[in-house]
PDB file of C-alpha atoms in Angstrom:
ATOM      1  CA  UNK A  15     111.139 142.012  92.959  1.00 38.00           C
ATOM      2  CA  UNK A  16     108.961 141.838  89.872  1.00 38.00           C
ATOM      3  CA  UNK A  17     110.974 141.704  86.686  1.00 42.00           C
ATOM      4  CA  UNK A  18     110.303 144.672  84.397  1.00 46.00           C
ATOM      5  CA  UNK A  19     109.232 144.095  80.781  1.00 44.00           C
ATOM      6  CA  UNK A  20     112.006 142.753  78.594  1.00 56.00           C
ATOM      7  CA  UNK A  21     112.061 145.930  76.477  1.00 68.00           C
ATOM      8  CA  UNK A  22     113.423 147.876  79.455  1.00 85.00           C
ATOM      9  CA  UNK A  23     115.987 145.303  80.551  1.00 94.00           C
ATOM     10  CA  UNK A  24     119.723 145.577  79.820  1.00 96.00           C
ATOM     11  CA  UNK A  25     121.203 143.486  77.039  1.00 96.00           C
ATOM     12  CA  UNK A  26     122.508 140.775  79.360  1.00 97.00           C
ATOM     13  CA  UNK A  27     118.884 139.846  80.164  1.00 97.00           C
ATOM     14  CA  UNK A  28     118.915 137.931  76.899  1.00 96.00           C
ATOM     15  CA  UNK A  29     121.721 135.634  78.077  1.00 97.00           C
ATOM     16  CA  UNK A  30     120.033 132.625  79.669  1.00 97.00           C
ATOM     17  CA  UNK A  31     121.531 129.359  80.917  1.00 97.00           C
ATOM     18  CA  UNK A  32     119.999 126.446  82.815  1.00 98.00           C
ATOM     19  CA  UNK A  33     121.227 124.828  85.996  1.00 98.00           C
ATOM     20  CA  UNK A  34     122.723 121.344  85.875  1.00 98.00           C
ATOM     21  CA  UNK A  35     119.419 119.522  86.456  1.00 97.00           C
ATOM     22  CA  UNK A  36     117.128 122.193  85.013  1.00 98.00           C
ATOM     23  CA  UNK A  37     115.382 123.240  88.232  1.00 98.00           C
ATOM     24  CA  UNK A  38     116.226 126.901  87.658  1.00 98.00           C
ATOM     25  CA  UNK A  39     117.697 129.185  85.025  1.00 98.00           C
ATOM     26  CA  UNK A  40     120.043 132.157  85.272  1.00 98.00           C
ATOM     27  CA  UNK A  41     119.823 135.209  83.038  1.00 98.00           C
ATOM     28  CA  UNK A  42     122.515 137.840  82.682  1.00 97.00           C
ATOM     29  CA  UNK A  43     125.373 135.893  84.280  1.00 98.00           C
ATOM     30  CA  UNK A  44     126.854 133.400  81.784  1.00 97.00           C
ATOM     31  CA  UNK A  45     128.906 130.437  82.970  1.00 97.00           C
ATOM     32  CA  UNK A  46     132.007 132.205  81.630  1.00 97.00           C
ATOM     33  CA  UNK A  47     131.701 135.932  82.200  1.00 97.00           C
ATOM     34  CA  UNK A  48     134.230 138.676  81.566  1.00 97.00           C
ATOM     35  CA  UNK A  49     133.262 141.907  83.331  1.00 96.00           C
ATOM     36  CA  UNK A  50     135.332 144.405  81.385  1.00 96.00           C
ATOM     37  CA  UNK A  51     136.451 148.036  81.724  1.00 92.00           C
ATOM     38  CA  UNK A  52     135.972 148.570  85.449  1.00 92.00           C
ATOM     39  CA  UNK A  53     137.443 151.747  86.910  1.00 89.00           C
ATOM     40  CA  UNK A  54     139.883 150.908  89.699  1.00 85.00           C
ATOM     41  CA  UNK A  55     138.483 153.362  92.227  1.00 83.00           C
ATOM     42  CA  UNK A  56     137.623 151.305  95.306  1.00 83.00           C
ATOM     43  CA  UNK A  57     133.880 151.464  94.528  1.00 89.00           C
ATOM     44  CA  UNK A  58     131.489 148.737  93.417  1.00 93.00           C
ATOM     45  CA  UNK A  59     130.401 147.853  89.892  1.00 94.00           C
ATOM     46  CA  UNK A  60     126.803 146.605  89.722  1.00 97.00           C
ATOM     47  CA  UNK A  61     125.725 143.793  87.413  1.00 97.00           C
ATOM     48  CA  UNK A  62     122.016 142.860  87.444  1.00 98.00           C
ATOM     49  CA  UNK A  63     121.018 139.244  86.820  1.00 98.00           C
ATOM     50  CA  UNK A  64     117.925 137.097  87.209  1.00 98.00           C
ATOM     51  CA  UNK A  65     117.125 133.629  88.579  1.00 98.00           C
ATOM     52  CA  UNK A  66     113.922 131.800  87.586  1.00 98.00           C
ATOM     53  CA  UNK A  67     112.394 128.847  89.399  1.00 98.00           C
ATOM     54  CA  UNK A  68     111.357 126.460  86.623  1.00 97.00           C
ATOM     55  CA  UNK A  69     109.559 124.005  88.903  1.00 96.00           C
ATOM     56  CA  UNK A  70     106.127 123.808  90.477  1.00 95.00           C
ATOM     57  CA  UNK A  71     107.692 123.734  93.948  1.00 95.00           C
ATOM     58  CA  UNK A  72     109.216 126.356  96.209  1.00 96.00           C
ATOM     59  CA  UNK A  73     112.966 126.534  95.664  1.00 97.00           C
ATOM     60  CA  UNK A  74     115.633 127.603  98.138  1.00 97.00           C
ATOM     61  CA  UNK A  75     118.870 128.829  96.561  1.00 98.00           C
ATOM     62  CA  UNK A  76     122.154 129.679  98.277  1.00 98.00           C
ATOM     63  CA  UNK A  77     124.437 132.268  96.691  1.00 98.00           C
ATOM     64  CA  UNK A  78     128.186 131.931  97.176  1.00 97.00           C
ATOM     65  CA  UNK A  79     131.280 133.508  95.661  1.00 96.00           C
ATOM     66  CA  UNK A  80     135.019 133.123  96.082  1.00 93.00           C
ATOM     67  CA  UNK A  81     136.847 135.256  97.043  1.00 90.00           C
ATOM     68  CA  UNK A  82     133.913 136.394  99.164  1.00 87.00           C
ATOM     69  CA  UNK A  83     135.468 139.723 100.133  1.00 86.00           C
ATOM     70  CA  UNK A  84     135.458 140.937  96.508  1.00 86.00           C
ATOM     71  CA  UNK A  85     131.889 139.955  95.562  1.00 94.00           C
ATOM     72  CA  UNK A  86     128.473 140.247  97.167  1.00 95.00           C
ATOM     73  CA  UNK A  87     124.834 139.771  96.186  1.00 98.00           C
ATOM     74  CA  UNK A  88     121.835 141.990  96.832  1.00 97.00           C
ATOM     75  CA  UNK A  89     118.131 141.313  96.345  1.00 96.00           C
ATOM     76  CA  UNK A  90     117.445 145.034  96.194  1.00 95.00           C
ATOM     77  CA  UNK A  91     119.804 147.925  95.430  1.00 97.00           C
ATOM     78  CA  UNK A  92     118.540 151.499  95.676  1.00 96.00           C
ATOM     79  CA  UNK A  93     120.986 152.691  93.026  1.00 97.00           C
ATOM     80  CA  UNK A  94     119.822 150.161  90.456  1.00 97.00           C
ATOM     81  CA  UNK A  95     116.160 150.635  91.375  1.00 96.00           C
ATOM     82  CA  UNK A  96     116.478 154.361  90.600  1.00 96.00           C
ATOM     83  CA  UNK A  97     117.912 153.877  87.094  1.00 96.00           C
ATOM     84  CA  UNK A  98     115.512 155.097  84.403  1.00 95.00           C
ATOM     85  CA  UNK A  99     114.099 152.677  81.848  1.00 94.00           C
ATOM     86  CA  UNK A 100     116.179 154.217  79.051  1.00 94.00           C
ATOM     87  CA  UNK A 101     119.439 154.053  81.042  1.00 96.00           C
ATOM     88  CA  UNK A 102     118.571 150.566  82.260  1.00 96.00           C
ATOM     89  CA  UNK A 103     118.178 149.301  78.709  1.00 95.00           C
ATOM     90  CA  UNK A 104     121.578 150.710  77.666  1.00 96.00           C
ATOM     91  CA  UNK A 105     123.356 149.806  80.904  1.00 97.00           C
ATOM     92  CA  UNK A 106     125.133 146.620  79.766  1.00 97.00           C
ATOM     93  CA  UNK A 107     127.023 146.199  76.514  1.00 97.00           C
ATOM     94  CA  UNK A 108     127.381 142.537  75.511  1.00 97.00           C
ATOM     95  CA  UNK A 109     130.255 141.186  73.431  1.00 94.00           C
ATOM     96  CA  UNK A 110     129.508 137.590  72.331  1.00 89.00           C
ATOM     97  CA  UNK A 111     131.849 134.755  73.256  1.00 83.00           C
ATOM     98  CA  UNK A 112     134.750 134.026  70.947  1.00 73.00           C
ATOM     99  CA  UNK A 113     136.199 130.556  70.481  1.00 67.00           C
ATOM    100  CA  UNK A 114     138.837 131.640  67.988  1.00 59.00           C
ATOM    101  CA  UNK A 115     141.800 131.259  70.334  1.00 60.00           C
ATOM    102  CA  UNK A 116     143.132 128.595  72.664  1.00 56.00           C
ATOM    103  CA  UNK A 117     143.602 130.821  75.708  1.00 63.00           C
ATOM    104  CA  UNK A 118     141.956 130.294  79.072  1.00 69.00           C
ATOM    105  CA  UNK A 119     139.587 133.144  78.203  1.00 72.00           C
ATOM    106  CA  UNK A 120     138.130 131.415  75.151  1.00 75.00           C
ATOM    107  CA  UNK A 121     134.357 131.158  75.356  1.00 89.00           C
ATOM    108  CA  UNK A 122     133.887 134.134  77.669  1.00 95.00           C
ATOM    109  CA  UNK A 123     130.976 136.504  77.192  1.00 96.00           C
ATOM    110  CA  UNK A 124     132.201 140.065  77.777  1.00 97.00           C
ATOM    111  CA  UNK A 125     129.926 142.484  79.653  1.00 97.00           C
ATOM    112  CA  UNK A 126     130.614 146.191  80.057  1.00 97.00           C
ATOM    113  CA  UNK A 127     128.490 148.186  82.495  1.00 96.00           C
ATOM    114  CA  UNK A 128     127.882 151.866  81.821  1.00 95.00           C
ATOM    115  CA  UNK A 129     130.379 154.013  83.707  1.00 91.00           C
ATOM    116  CA  UNK A 130     128.216 157.071  83.052  1.00 92.00           C
ATOM    117  CA  UNK A 131     125.224 155.556  84.842  1.00 94.00           C
ATOM    118  CA  UNK A 132     127.350 154.396  87.763  1.00 93.00           C
ATOM    119  CA  UNK A 133     128.669 157.908  88.399  1.00 90.00           C
ATOM    120  CA  UNK A 134     125.247 158.723  89.820  1.00 91.00           C
ATOM    121  CA  UNK A 135     125.359 155.853  92.338  1.00 95.00           C
ATOM    122  CA  UNK A 136     125.634 156.362  96.072  1.00 95.00           C
ATOM    123  CA  UNK A 137     128.226 153.899  97.376  1.00 94.00           C
ATOM    124  CA  UNK A 138     126.450 153.617 100.745  1.00 95.00           C
ATOM    125  CA  UNK A 139     123.644 151.637  99.091  1.00 96.00           C
ATOM    126  CA  UNK A 140     126.226 149.194  97.734  1.00 95.00           C
ATOM    127  CA  UNK A 141     127.563 148.445 101.201  1.00 92.00           C
ATOM    128  CA  UNK A 142     124.341 147.239 102.823  1.00 89.00           C
ATOM    129  CA  UNK A 143     121.789 144.450 102.638  1.00 85.00           C
ATOM    130  CA  UNK A 144     123.891 141.651 101.203  1.00 94.00           C
ATOM    131  CA  UNK A 145     122.167 138.265 100.899  1.00 97.00           C
ATOM    132  CA  UNK A 146     123.467 134.705 100.917  1.00 97.00           C
ATOM    133  CA  UNK A 147     120.264 132.924  99.929  1.00 98.00           C
ATOM    134  CA  UNK A 148     116.856 133.475  98.372  1.00 98.00           C
ATOM    135  CA  UNK A 149     113.541 131.590  98.237  1.00 98.00           C
ATOM    136  CA  UNK A 150     111.602 131.431  94.977  1.00 98.00           C
ATOM    137  CA  UNK A 151     107.969 130.447  94.672  1.00 97.00           C
ATOM    138  CA  UNK A 152     106.941 128.133  91.815  1.00 97.00           C
ATOM    139  CA  UNK A 153     107.891 129.736  88.469  1.00 98.00           C
ATOM    140  CA  UNK A 154     108.926 132.974  90.178  1.00 98.00           C
ATOM    141  CA  UNK A 155     111.724 135.136  88.773  1.00 98.00           C
ATOM    142  CA  UNK A 156     113.919 137.226  91.088  1.00 98.00           C
ATOM    143  CA  UNK A 157     116.111 140.097  90.030  1.00 97.00           C
ATOM    144  CA  UNK A 158     119.404 140.293  91.927  1.00 98.00           C
ATOM    145  CA  UNK A 159     122.489 142.457  91.733  1.00 98.00           C
ATOM    146  CA  UNK A 160     126.066 141.220  91.755  1.00 97.00           C
ATOM    147  CA  UNK A 161     128.436 143.785  93.232  1.00 96.00           C
ATOM    148  CA  UNK A 162     132.113 143.627  92.292  1.00 94.00           C
ATOM    149  CA  UNK A 163     134.460 145.708  94.412  1.00 89.00           C
ATOM    150  CA  UNK A 164     136.985 147.601  92.305  1.00 79.00           C
ATOM    151  CA  UNK A 165     140.193 147.179  94.270  1.00 71.00           C
ATOM    152  CA  UNK A 166     143.630 146.030  93.207  1.00 61.00           C
ATOM    153  CA  UNK A 167     143.504 142.221  93.134  1.00 55.00           C
ATOM    154  CA  UNK A 168     145.771 140.477  95.625  1.00 46.00           C
ATOM    155  CA  UNK A 169     144.585 136.925  95.070  1.00 41.00           C
ATOM    156  CA  UNK A 170     147.355 134.513  93.996  1.00 42.00           C
ATOM    157  CA  UNK A 171     147.226 133.916  90.279  1.00 41.00           C
ATOM    158  CA  UNK A 172     145.956 137.342  89.281  1.00 40.00           C
ATOM    159  CA  UNK A 173     147.705 138.979  86.380  1.00 38.00           C
ATOM    160  CA  UNK A 174     149.608 141.752  88.120  1.00 39.00           C
ATOM    161  CA  UNK A 175     152.894 141.448  86.288  1.00 34.00           C
ATOM    162  CA  UNK A 176     151.583 142.957  83.063  1.00 37.00           C
ATOM    163  CA  UNK A 177     149.424 145.617  84.620  1.00 39.00           C
ATOM    164  CA  UNK A 178     151.637 147.710  86.881  1.00 41.00           C
ATOM    165  CA  UNK A 179     152.243 151.314  85.961  1.00 40.00           C
ATOM    166  CA  UNK A 180     155.415 151.409  83.881  1.00 37.00           C
ATOM    167  CA  UNK A 181     157.760 154.231  83.034  1.00 37.00           C
ATOM    168  CA  UNK A 182     160.704 156.204  84.273  1.00 35.00           C
ATOM    169  CA  UNK A 183     158.583 158.804  86.038  1.00 39.00           C
ATOM    170  CA  UNK A 184     159.113 161.384  83.299  1.00 47.00           C
ATOM    171  CA  UNK A 185     156.058 163.161  81.922  1.00 47.00           C
ATOM    172  CA  UNK A 186     154.365 161.106  79.257  1.00 53.00           C
ATOM    173  CA  UNK A 187     156.145 157.893  80.179  1.00 59.00           C
ATOM    174  CA  UNK A 188     153.623 156.422  82.637  1.00 75.00           C
ATOM    175  CA  UNK A 189     151.228 153.790  81.376  1.00 81.00           C
ATOM    176  CA  UNK A 190     148.434 152.300  83.463  1.00 84.00           C
ATOM    177  CA  UNK A 191     147.187 149.060  81.898  1.00 85.00           C
ATOM    178  CA  UNK A 192     144.353 146.686  82.723  1.00 86.00           C
ATOM    179  CA  UNK A 193     144.724 144.190  85.553  1.00 86.00           C
ATOM    180  CA  UNK A 194     142.597 141.044  85.788  1.00 89.00           C
ATOM    181  CA  UNK A 195     141.257 139.043  88.712  1.00 90.00           C
ATOM    182  CA  UNK A 196     139.304 135.799  88.768  1.00 93.00           C
ATOM    183  CA  UNK A 197     136.417 134.635  90.921  1.00 94.00           C
ATOM    184  CA  UNK A 198     134.029 131.703  91.060  1.00 96.00           C
ATOM    185  CA  UNK A 199     130.292 131.840  91.700  1.00 97.00           C
ATOM    186  CA  UNK A 200     128.128 128.935  92.862  1.00 98.00           C
ATOM    187  CA  UNK A 201     124.353 128.767  93.223  1.00 98.00           C
ATOM    188  CA  UNK A 202     122.997 125.659  94.962  1.00 98.00           C
ATOM    189  CA  UNK A 203     119.280 124.912  95.028  1.00 98.00           C
ATOM    190  CA  UNK A 204     116.928 122.475  96.725  1.00 97.00           C
ATOM    191  CA  UNK A 205     113.173 122.066  96.529  1.00 96.00           C
ATOM    192  CA  UNK A 206     111.297 122.855  99.752  1.00 93.00           C
ATOM    193  CA  UNK A 207     108.111 121.464 101.287  1.00 80.00           C
ATOM    194  CA  UNK A 208     108.861 118.053  99.842  1.00 73.00           C
ATOM    195  CA  UNK A 209     109.630 114.747 101.518  1.00 76.00           C
ATOM    196  CA  UNK A 210     112.312 114.053  98.921  1.00 85.00           C
ATOM    197  CA  UNK A 211     114.164 117.251  98.085  1.00 89.00           C
ATOM    198  CA  UNK A 212     115.572 117.656  94.608  1.00 95.00           C
ATOM    199  CA  UNK A 213     118.933 119.402  94.408  1.00 96.00           C
ATOM    200  CA  UNK A 214     120.609 121.400  91.675  1.00 98.00           C
ATOM    201  CA  UNK A 215     123.454 123.840  91.070  1.00 98.00           C
ATOM    202  CA  UNK A 216     124.843 126.440  88.695  1.00 98.00           C
ATOM    203  CA  UNK A 217     128.427 127.669  88.601  1.00 98.00           C
ATOM    204  CA  UNK A 218     130.042 130.583  86.806  1.00 98.00           C
ATOM    205  CA  UNK A 219     133.587 131.765  86.345  1.00 97.00           C
ATOM    206  CA  UNK A 220     133.998 135.531  86.545  1.00 96.00           C
ATOM    207  CA  UNK A 221     136.988 137.439  85.212  1.00 95.00           C
ATOM    208  CA  UNK A 222     137.104 141.152  85.993  1.00 93.00           C
ATOM    209  CA  UNK A 223     139.353 143.652  84.219  1.00 93.00           C
ATOM    210  CA  UNK A 224     140.265 146.848  86.078  1.00 89.00           C
ATOM    211  CA  UNK A 225     142.213 149.949  85.158  1.00 91.00           C
ATOM    212  CA  UNK A 226     143.133 153.043  87.127  1.00 83.00           C
ATOM    213  CA  UNK A 227     142.108 156.291  85.454  1.00 79.00           C
ATOM    214  CA  UNK A 228     145.082 158.667  85.598  1.00 81.00           C
ATOM    215  CA  UNK A 229     145.374 162.194  84.272  1.00 80.00           C
ATOM    216  CA  UNK A 230     148.786 163.708  83.607  1.00 84.00           C
ATOM    217  CA  UNK A 231     149.260 167.439  83.163  1.00 80.00           C
ATOM    218  CA  UNK A 232     152.172 169.339  81.691  1.00 79.00           C
ATOM    219  CA  UNK A 233     153.466 171.300  83.483  1.00 75.00           C
ATOM    220  CA  UNK A 234     152.950 168.879  86.401  1.00 76.00           C
ATOM    221  CA  UNK A 235     151.504 171.306  88.933  1.00 70.00           C
ATOM    222  CA  UNK A 236     148.272 171.868  90.808  1.00 67.00           C
ATOM    223  CA  UNK A 237     148.634 175.659  90.552  1.00 71.00           C
ATOM    224  CA  UNK A 238     148.955 177.920  87.525  1.00 71.00           C
ATOM    225  CA  UNK A 239     150.672 181.251  88.023  1.00 70.00           C
ATOM    226  CA  UNK A 240     150.302 184.138  85.557  1.00 69.00           C
ATOM    227  CA  UNK A 241     152.832 186.314  87.366  1.00 70.00           C
ATOM    228  CA  UNK A 242     152.067 190.042  87.398  1.00 76.00           C
ATOM    229  CA  UNK A 243     148.934 190.787  85.409  1.00 79.00           C
ATOM    230  CA  UNK A 244     147.564 194.133  84.330  1.00 82.00           C
ATOM    231  CA  UNK A 245     143.823 194.702  84.632  1.00 85.00           C
ATOM    232  CA  UNK A 246     142.044 194.237  81.311  1.00 85.00           C
ATOM    233  CA  UNK A 247     145.000 192.595  79.554  1.00 86.00           C
ATOM    234  CA  UNK A 248     144.712 188.914  78.531  1.00 85.00           C
ATOM    235  CA  UNK A 249     147.320 186.405  79.673  1.00 79.00           C
ATOM    236  CA  UNK A 250     147.641 182.751  78.831  1.00 80.00           C
ATOM    237  CA  UNK A 251     149.441 179.574  79.817  1.00 77.00           C
ATOM    238  CA  UNK A 252     149.545 176.470  77.648  1.00 81.00           C
ATOM    239  CA  UNK A 253     148.617 173.228  79.408  1.00 80.00           C
ATOM    240  CA  UNK A 254     148.701 169.715  78.045  1.00 83.00           C
ATOM    241  CA  UNK A 255     146.439 167.023  79.490  1.00 85.00           C
ATOM    242  CA  UNK A 256     147.153 163.354  78.810  1.00 83.00           C
ATOM    243  CA  UNK A 257     145.255 160.179  79.615  1.00 81.00           C
ATOM    244  CA  UNK A 258     147.910 157.819  80.982  1.00 79.00           C
ATOM    245  CA  UNK A 259     145.457 154.900  81.185  1.00 75.00           C
ATOM    246  CA  UNK A 260     144.084 152.263  78.863  1.00 75.00           C
ATOM    247  CA  UNK A 261     140.600 153.122  80.116  1.00 80.00           C
ATOM    248  CA  UNK A 262     138.610 156.216  79.156  1.00 75.00           C
ATOM    249  CA  UNK A 263     139.213 159.419  81.114  1.00 77.00           C
ATOM    250  CA  UNK A 264     136.598 162.062  81.876  1.00 74.00           C
ATOM    251  CA  UNK A 265     137.804 165.290  83.443  1.00 71.00           C
ATOM    252  CA  UNK A 266     136.645 168.824  84.093  1.00 75.00           C
ATOM    253  CA  UNK A 267     138.446 172.078  84.780  1.00 73.00           C
ATOM    254  CA  UNK A 268     137.031 174.648  87.179  1.00 75.00           C
ATOM    255  CA  UNK A 269     138.347 178.189  87.574  1.00 73.00           C
ATOM    256  CA  UNK A 270     138.069 179.481  91.119  1.00 74.00           C
ATOM    257  CA  UNK A 271     138.763 183.154  91.760  1.00 73.00           C
ATOM    258  CA  UNK A 272     140.235 183.792  95.189  1.00 71.00           C
ATOM    259  CA  UNK A 273     142.377 186.271  97.082  1.00 69.00           C
ATOM    260  CA  UNK A 274     142.913 183.931  99.994  1.00 67.00           C
ATOM    261  CA  UNK A 275     146.628 183.926 100.733  1.00 62.00           C
ATOM    262  CA  UNK A 276     146.509 180.410 102.173  1.00 65.00           C
ATOM    263  CA  UNK A 277     145.136 179.042  98.905  1.00 60.00           C
ATOM    264  CA  UNK A 278     147.598 181.025  96.820  1.00 57.00           C
ATOM    265  CA  UNK A 279     150.676 180.145  98.855  1.00 57.00           C
TER     266      UNK A 279
END
């Protein structure tokens, strides 16, 4: 896929790192990446990135990730291809790395992908056409998409203890916090059509932060009864809506008029 002009690329396009021996470079996927604010909804978050062959020879590159079930790579994704230039440019928010603390997360570059843009995605396109390797012609740049599945991490070592929903079950007491998982990514390259192949690699550590979006309503009911109502007279019920999550919550309310007894029962 031809790379679009830089003025229409997301902000992570400006993050470039070289492989160990300099045969290729990777844009958009730093060696220490924190993919932040992912909605825990069982769907995929898409992160575009780019690999450039910096040699005068054809380069074969294998793409691997661990755990493999949580991550996949695509050379083409119909959802991402359909994103407008304006939305594409604003798709990734980049928070520069901080070395101010001594934690394991020091030095991470934080990336946040637009939840608004991803609401328009069709999940079917995220389930197909995964790739495990690519071939780049001399000095060619390929755009790829990393897909991160938003499911509760079950890998040993993930930070589940601090992220479970807490509370006594009473209204207003629940709290759904972020949960983190870790993955490793490895790209291995070798020159082709050469009697003495040159080899190279690039590795990245990926930390993903998820949160379940939960709406609480008081009173806690899916039906609102106004009892006996006279025609032409206004009636009201007071409802309170609360975001019980550390992640943003978007919600809508729709009024459906019906006389169906099954629905009203």
